[in-house]
Short mmCIF file of N, CA and C in Angstrom, two decimals:
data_model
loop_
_atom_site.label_atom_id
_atom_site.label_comp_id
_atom_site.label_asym_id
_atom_site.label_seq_id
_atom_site.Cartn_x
_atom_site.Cartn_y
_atom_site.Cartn_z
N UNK A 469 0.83 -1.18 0.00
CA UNK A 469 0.00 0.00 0.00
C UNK A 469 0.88 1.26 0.00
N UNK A 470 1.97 1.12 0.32
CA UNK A 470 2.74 2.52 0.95
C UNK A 470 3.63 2.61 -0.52
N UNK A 471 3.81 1.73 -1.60
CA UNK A 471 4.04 2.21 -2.69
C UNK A 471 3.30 2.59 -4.08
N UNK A 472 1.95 2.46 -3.94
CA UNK A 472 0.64 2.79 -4.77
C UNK A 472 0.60 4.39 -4.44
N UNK A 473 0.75 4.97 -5.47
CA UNK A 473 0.36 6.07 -6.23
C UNK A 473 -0.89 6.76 -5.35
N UNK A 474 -0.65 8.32 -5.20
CA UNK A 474 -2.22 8.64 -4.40
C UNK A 474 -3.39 8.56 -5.43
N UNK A 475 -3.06 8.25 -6.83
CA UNK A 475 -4.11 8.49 -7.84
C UNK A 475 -4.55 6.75 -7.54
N UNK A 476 -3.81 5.92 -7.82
CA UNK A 476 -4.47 4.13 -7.00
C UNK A 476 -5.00 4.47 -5.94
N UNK A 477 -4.94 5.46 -4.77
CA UNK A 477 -5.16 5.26 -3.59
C UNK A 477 -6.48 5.85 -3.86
N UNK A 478 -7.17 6.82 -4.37
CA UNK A 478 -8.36 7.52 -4.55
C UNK A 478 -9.07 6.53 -5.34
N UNK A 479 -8.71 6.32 -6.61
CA UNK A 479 -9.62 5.06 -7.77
C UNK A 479 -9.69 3.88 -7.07
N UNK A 480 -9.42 2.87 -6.07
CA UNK A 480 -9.53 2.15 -5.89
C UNK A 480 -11.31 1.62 -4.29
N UNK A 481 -11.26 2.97 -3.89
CA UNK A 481 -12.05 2.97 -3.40
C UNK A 481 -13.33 3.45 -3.95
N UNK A 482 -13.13 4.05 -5.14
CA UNK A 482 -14.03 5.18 -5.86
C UNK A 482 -14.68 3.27 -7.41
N UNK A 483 -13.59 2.80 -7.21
CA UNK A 483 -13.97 1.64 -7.99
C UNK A 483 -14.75 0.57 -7.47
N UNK A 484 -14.78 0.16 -6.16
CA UNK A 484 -14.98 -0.90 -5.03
C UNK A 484 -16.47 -0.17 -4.91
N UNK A 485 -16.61 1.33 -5.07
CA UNK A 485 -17.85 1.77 -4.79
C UNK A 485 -18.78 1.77 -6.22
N UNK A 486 -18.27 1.57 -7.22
CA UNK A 486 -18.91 1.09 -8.24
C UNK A 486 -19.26 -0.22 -8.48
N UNK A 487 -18.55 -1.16 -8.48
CA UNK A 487 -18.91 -2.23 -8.05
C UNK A 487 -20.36 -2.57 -7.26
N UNK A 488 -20.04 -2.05 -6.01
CA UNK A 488 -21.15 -2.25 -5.42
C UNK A 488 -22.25 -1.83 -6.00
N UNK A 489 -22.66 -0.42 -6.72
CA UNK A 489 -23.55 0.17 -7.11
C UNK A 489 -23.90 -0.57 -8.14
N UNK A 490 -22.99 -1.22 -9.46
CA UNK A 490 -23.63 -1.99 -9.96
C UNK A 490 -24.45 -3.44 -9.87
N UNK A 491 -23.68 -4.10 -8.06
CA UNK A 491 -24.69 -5.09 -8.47
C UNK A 491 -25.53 -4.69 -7.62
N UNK A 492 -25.78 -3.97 -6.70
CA UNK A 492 -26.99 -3.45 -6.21
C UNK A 492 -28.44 -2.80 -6.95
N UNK A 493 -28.05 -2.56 -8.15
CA UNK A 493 -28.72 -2.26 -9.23
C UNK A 493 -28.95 -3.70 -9.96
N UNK A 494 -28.30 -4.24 -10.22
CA UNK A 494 -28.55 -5.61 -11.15
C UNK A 494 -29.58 -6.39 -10.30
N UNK A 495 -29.65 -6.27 -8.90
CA UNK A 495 -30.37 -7.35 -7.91
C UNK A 495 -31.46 -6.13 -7.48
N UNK A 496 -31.67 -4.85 -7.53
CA UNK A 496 -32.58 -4.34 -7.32
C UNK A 496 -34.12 -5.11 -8.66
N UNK A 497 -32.85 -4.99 -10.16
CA UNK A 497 -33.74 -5.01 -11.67
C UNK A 497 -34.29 -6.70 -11.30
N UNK A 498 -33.82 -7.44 -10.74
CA UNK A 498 -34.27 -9.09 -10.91
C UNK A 498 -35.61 -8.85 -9.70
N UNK A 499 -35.60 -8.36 -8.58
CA UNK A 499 -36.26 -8.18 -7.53
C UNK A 499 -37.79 -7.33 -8.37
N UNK A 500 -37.83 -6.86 -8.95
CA UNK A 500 -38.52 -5.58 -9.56
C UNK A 500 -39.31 -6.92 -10.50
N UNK A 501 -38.47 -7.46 -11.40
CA UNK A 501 -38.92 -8.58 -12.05
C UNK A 501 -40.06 -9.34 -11.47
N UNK A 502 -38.96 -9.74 -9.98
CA UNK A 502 -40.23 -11.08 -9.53
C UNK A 502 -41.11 -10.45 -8.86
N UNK A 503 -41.05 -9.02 -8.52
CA UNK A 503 -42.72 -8.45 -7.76
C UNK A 503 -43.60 -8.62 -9.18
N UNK A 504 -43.31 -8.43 -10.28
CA UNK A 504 -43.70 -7.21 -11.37
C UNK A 504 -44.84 -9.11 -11.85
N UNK A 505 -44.03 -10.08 -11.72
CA UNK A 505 -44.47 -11.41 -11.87
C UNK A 505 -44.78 -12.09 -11.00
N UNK A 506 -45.04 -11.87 -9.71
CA UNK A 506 -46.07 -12.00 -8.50
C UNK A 506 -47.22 -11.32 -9.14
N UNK A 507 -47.41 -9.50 -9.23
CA UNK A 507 -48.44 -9.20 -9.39
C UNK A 507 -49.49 -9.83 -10.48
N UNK A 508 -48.46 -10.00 -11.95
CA UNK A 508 -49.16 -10.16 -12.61
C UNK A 508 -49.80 -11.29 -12.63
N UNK A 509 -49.18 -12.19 -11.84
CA UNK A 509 -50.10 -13.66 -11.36
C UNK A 509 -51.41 -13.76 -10.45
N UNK A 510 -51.24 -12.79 -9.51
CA UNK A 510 -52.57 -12.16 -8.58
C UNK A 510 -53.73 -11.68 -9.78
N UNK A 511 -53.10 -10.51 -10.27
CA UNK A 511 -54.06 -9.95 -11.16
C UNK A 511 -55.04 -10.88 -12.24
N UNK A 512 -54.15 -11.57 -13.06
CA UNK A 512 -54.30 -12.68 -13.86
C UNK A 512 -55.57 -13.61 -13.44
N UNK A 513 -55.27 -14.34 -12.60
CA UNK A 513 -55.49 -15.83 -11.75
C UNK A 513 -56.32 -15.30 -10.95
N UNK A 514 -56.09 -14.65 -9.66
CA UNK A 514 -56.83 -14.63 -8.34
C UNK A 514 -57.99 -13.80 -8.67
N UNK A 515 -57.03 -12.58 -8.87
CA UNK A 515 -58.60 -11.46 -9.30
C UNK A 515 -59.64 -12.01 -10.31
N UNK A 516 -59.11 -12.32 -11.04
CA UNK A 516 -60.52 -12.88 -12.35
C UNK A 516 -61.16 -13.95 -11.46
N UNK A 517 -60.76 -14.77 -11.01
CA UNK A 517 -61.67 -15.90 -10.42
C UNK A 517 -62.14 -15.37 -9.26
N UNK A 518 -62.17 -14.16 -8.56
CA UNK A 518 -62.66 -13.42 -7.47
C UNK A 518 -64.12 -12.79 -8.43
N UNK A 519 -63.44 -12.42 -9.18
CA UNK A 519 -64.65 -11.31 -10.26
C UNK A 519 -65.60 -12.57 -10.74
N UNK A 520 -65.34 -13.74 -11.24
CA UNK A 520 -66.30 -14.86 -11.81
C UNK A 520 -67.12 -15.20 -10.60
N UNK A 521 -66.41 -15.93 -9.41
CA UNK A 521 -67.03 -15.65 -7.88
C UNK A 521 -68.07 -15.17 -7.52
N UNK A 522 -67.79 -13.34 -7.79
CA UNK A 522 -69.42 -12.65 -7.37
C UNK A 522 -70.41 -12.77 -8.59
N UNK A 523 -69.74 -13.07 -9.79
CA UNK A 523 -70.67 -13.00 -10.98
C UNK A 523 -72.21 -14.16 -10.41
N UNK A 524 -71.05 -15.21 -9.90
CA UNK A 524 -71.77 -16.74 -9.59
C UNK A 524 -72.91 -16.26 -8.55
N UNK A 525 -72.35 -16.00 -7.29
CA UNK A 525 -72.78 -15.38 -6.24
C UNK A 525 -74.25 -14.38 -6.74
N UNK A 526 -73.83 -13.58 -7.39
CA UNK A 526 -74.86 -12.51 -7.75
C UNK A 526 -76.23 -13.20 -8.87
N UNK A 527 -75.28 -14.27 -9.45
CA UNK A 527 -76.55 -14.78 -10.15
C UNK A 527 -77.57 -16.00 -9.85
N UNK A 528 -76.63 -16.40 -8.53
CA UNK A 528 -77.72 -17.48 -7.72
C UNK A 528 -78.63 -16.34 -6.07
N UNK A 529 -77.78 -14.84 -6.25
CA UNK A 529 -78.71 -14.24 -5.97
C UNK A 529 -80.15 -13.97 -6.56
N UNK A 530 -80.17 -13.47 -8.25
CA UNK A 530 -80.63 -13.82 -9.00
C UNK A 530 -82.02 -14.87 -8.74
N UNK A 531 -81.63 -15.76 -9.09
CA UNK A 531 -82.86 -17.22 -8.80
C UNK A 531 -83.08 -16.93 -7.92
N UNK A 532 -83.06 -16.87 -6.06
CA UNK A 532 -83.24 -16.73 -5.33
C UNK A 532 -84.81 -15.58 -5.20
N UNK A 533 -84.20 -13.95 -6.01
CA UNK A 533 -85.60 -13.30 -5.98
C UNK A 533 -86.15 -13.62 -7.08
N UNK A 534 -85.63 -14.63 -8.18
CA UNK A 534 -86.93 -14.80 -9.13
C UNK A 534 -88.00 -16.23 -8.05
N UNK A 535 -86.97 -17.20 -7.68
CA UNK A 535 -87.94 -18.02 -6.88
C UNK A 535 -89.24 -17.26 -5.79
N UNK A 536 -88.35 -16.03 -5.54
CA UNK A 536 -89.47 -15.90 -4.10
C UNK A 536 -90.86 -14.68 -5.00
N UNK A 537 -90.32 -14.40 -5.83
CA UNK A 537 -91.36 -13.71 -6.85
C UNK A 537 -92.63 -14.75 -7.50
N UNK A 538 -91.65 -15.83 -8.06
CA UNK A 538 -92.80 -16.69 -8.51
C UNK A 538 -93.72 -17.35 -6.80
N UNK A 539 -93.28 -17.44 -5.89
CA UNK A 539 -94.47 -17.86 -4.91
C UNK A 539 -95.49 -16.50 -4.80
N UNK A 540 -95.01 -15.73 -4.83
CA UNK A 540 -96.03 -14.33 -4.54
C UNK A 540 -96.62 -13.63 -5.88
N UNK A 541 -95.96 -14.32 -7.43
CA UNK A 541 -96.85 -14.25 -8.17
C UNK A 541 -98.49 -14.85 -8.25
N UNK A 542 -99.26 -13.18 -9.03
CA UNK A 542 -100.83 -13.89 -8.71
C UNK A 542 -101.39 -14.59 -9.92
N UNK A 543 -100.76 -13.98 -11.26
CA UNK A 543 -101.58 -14.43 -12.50
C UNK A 543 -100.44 -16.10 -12.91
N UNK A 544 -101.08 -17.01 -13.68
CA UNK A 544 -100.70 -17.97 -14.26
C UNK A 544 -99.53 -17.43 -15.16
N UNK A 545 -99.83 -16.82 -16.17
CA UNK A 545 -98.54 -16.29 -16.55
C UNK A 545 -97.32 -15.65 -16.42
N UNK A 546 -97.39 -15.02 -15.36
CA UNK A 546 -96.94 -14.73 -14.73
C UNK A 546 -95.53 -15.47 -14.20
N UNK A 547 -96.02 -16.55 -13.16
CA UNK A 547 -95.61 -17.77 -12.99
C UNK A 547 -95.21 -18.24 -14.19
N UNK A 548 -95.33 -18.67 -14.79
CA UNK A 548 -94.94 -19.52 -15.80
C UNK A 548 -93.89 -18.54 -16.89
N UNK A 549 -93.75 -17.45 -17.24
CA UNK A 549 -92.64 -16.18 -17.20
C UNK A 549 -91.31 -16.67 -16.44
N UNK A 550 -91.93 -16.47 -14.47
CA UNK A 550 -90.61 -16.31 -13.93
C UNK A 550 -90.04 -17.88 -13.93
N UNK A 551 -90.71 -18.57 -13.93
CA UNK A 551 -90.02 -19.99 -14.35
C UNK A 551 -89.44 -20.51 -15.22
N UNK A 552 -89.72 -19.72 -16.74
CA UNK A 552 -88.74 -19.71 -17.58
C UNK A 552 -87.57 -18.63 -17.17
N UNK A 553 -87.46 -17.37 -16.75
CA UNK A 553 -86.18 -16.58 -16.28
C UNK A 553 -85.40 -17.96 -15.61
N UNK A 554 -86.32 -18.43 -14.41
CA UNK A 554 -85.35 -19.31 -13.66
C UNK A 554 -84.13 -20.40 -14.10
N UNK A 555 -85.23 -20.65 -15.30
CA UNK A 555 -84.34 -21.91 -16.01
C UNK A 555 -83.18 -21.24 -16.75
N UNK A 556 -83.09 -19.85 -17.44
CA UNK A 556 -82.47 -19.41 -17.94
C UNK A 556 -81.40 -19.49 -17.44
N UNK A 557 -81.62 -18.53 -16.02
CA UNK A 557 -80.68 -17.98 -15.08
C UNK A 557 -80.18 -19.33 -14.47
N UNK A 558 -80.45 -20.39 -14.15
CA UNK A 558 -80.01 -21.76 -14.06
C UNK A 558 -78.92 -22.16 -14.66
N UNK A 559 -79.24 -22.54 -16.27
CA UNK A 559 -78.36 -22.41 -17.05
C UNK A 559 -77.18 -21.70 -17.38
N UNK A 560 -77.21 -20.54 -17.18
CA UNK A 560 -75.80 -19.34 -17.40
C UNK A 560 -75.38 -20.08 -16.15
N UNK A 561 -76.25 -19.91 -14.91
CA UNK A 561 -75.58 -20.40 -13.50
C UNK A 561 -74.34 -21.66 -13.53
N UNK A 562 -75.03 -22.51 -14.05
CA UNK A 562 -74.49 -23.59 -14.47
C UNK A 562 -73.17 -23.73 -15.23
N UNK A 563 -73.30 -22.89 -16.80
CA UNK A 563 -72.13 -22.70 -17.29
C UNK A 563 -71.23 -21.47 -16.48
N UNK A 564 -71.29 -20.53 -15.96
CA UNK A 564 -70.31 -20.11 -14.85
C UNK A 564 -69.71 -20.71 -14.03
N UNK A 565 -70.45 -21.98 -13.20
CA UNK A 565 -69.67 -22.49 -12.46
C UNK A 565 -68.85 -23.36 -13.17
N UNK A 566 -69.01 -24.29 -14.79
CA UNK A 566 -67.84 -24.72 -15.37
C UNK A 566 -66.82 -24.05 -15.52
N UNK A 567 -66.90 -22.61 -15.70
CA UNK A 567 -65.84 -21.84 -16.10
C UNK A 567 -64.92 -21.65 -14.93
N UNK A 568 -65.76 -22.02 -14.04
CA UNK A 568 -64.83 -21.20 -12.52
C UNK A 568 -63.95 -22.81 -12.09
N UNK A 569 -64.35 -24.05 -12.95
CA UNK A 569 -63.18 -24.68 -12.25
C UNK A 569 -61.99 -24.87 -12.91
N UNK A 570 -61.28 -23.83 -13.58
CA UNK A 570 -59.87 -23.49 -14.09
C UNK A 570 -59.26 -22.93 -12.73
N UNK A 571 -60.15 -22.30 -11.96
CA UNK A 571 -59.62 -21.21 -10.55
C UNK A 571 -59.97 -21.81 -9.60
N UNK A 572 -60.06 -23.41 -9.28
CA UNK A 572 -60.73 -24.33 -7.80
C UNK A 572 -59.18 -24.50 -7.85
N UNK A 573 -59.11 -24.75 -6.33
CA UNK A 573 -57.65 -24.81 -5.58
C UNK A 573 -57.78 -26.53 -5.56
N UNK A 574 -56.57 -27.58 -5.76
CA UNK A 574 -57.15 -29.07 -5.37
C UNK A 574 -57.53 -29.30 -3.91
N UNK A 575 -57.59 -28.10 -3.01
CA UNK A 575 -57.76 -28.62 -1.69
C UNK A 575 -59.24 -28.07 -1.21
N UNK A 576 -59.59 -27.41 -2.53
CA UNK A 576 -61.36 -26.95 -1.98
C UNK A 576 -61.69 -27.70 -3.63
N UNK A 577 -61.16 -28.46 -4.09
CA UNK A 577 -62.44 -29.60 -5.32
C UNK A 577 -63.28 -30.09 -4.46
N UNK A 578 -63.11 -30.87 -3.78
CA UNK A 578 -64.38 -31.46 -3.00
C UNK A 578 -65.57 -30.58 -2.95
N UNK A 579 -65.33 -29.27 -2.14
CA UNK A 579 -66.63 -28.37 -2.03
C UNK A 579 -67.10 -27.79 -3.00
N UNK A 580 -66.41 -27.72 -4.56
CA UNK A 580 -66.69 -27.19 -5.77
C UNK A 580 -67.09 -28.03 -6.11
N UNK A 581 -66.88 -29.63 -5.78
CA UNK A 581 -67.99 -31.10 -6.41
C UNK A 581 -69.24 -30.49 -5.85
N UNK A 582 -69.31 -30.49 -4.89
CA UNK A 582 -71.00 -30.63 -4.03
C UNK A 582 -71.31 -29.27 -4.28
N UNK A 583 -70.80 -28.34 -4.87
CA UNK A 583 -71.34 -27.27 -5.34
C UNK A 583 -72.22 -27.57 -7.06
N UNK A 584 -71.47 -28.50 -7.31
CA UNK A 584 -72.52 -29.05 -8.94
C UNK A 584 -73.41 -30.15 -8.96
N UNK A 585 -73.33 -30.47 -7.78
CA UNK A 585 -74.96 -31.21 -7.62
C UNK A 585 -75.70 -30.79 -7.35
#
C-alpha cells in the first residue's frame, strides 16, 4: 500500500464503490422482475376468479328473488314467465360455475364437487 500512487489510492475505493452500485442495481432489476411477476399472477389468476365468484354469487342471488317472486306471483302467466327466467338464469348459472373450475384450488375440489350437484 505505501508504494501505490495517491491516484491508485483515490480510484480504488471510488472503484470498489462502483462495483457495489452496480450489483446493487442488477439485484434491485431481478427483484422488480419477480414483484412485477407475483403481481401479474394475482391480477391474472386470483382477481378474475374473485370477479367470476361474485358473478356466480350474484346470479344465484338472481334465482333466489326470481324463486321468491314466482311464490307471490298472482296471475298464471306470470308464474310460468318467472319460471322460464329461472331456467335461464339456471343455465348461465351452471355454465359459470364450469368456467370457474380453471380457478378451484385441489384442496377446496371437494366443495366445488358438491357445489354441482
Amino acid at each position: 500500500m505505501k508504494n501505490m500512487s495517491l491516484k491508485h489510492r483515490l480510484i480504488l475505493p471510488i472503484a470498489l464503490l462502483g462495483i457495489v452500485a452496480l450489483l446493487s442495481n442488477i439485484l434491485s432489476i431481478v427483484n422488480i422482475h419477480n414483484v412485477n411477476a407475483n403481481a401479474a399472477n394475482i391480477a391474472d389468476n386470483y382477481m378474475d376468479g374473485k370477479s367470476r365468484l361474485a358473478k356466480i354469487c350474484q346470479s344465484s342471488m338472481n334465482i333466489h328473488k326470481m324463486a321468491l317472486s314466482h311464490i307471490v306471483a298472482t296471475d298464471y302467466d306470470t308464474m310460468i314467465i318467472l319460471v322460464q327466467q329461472i331456467k335461464e338464469e339456471e343455465a348461465l348459472l351452471d355454465h359459470m360455475l364450469e368456467e370457474y373450475q380453471l380457478y378451484v384450488m385441489p384442496e377446496d375440489q371437494a366443495q366445488y364437487e358438491s357445489l354441482l350437484v
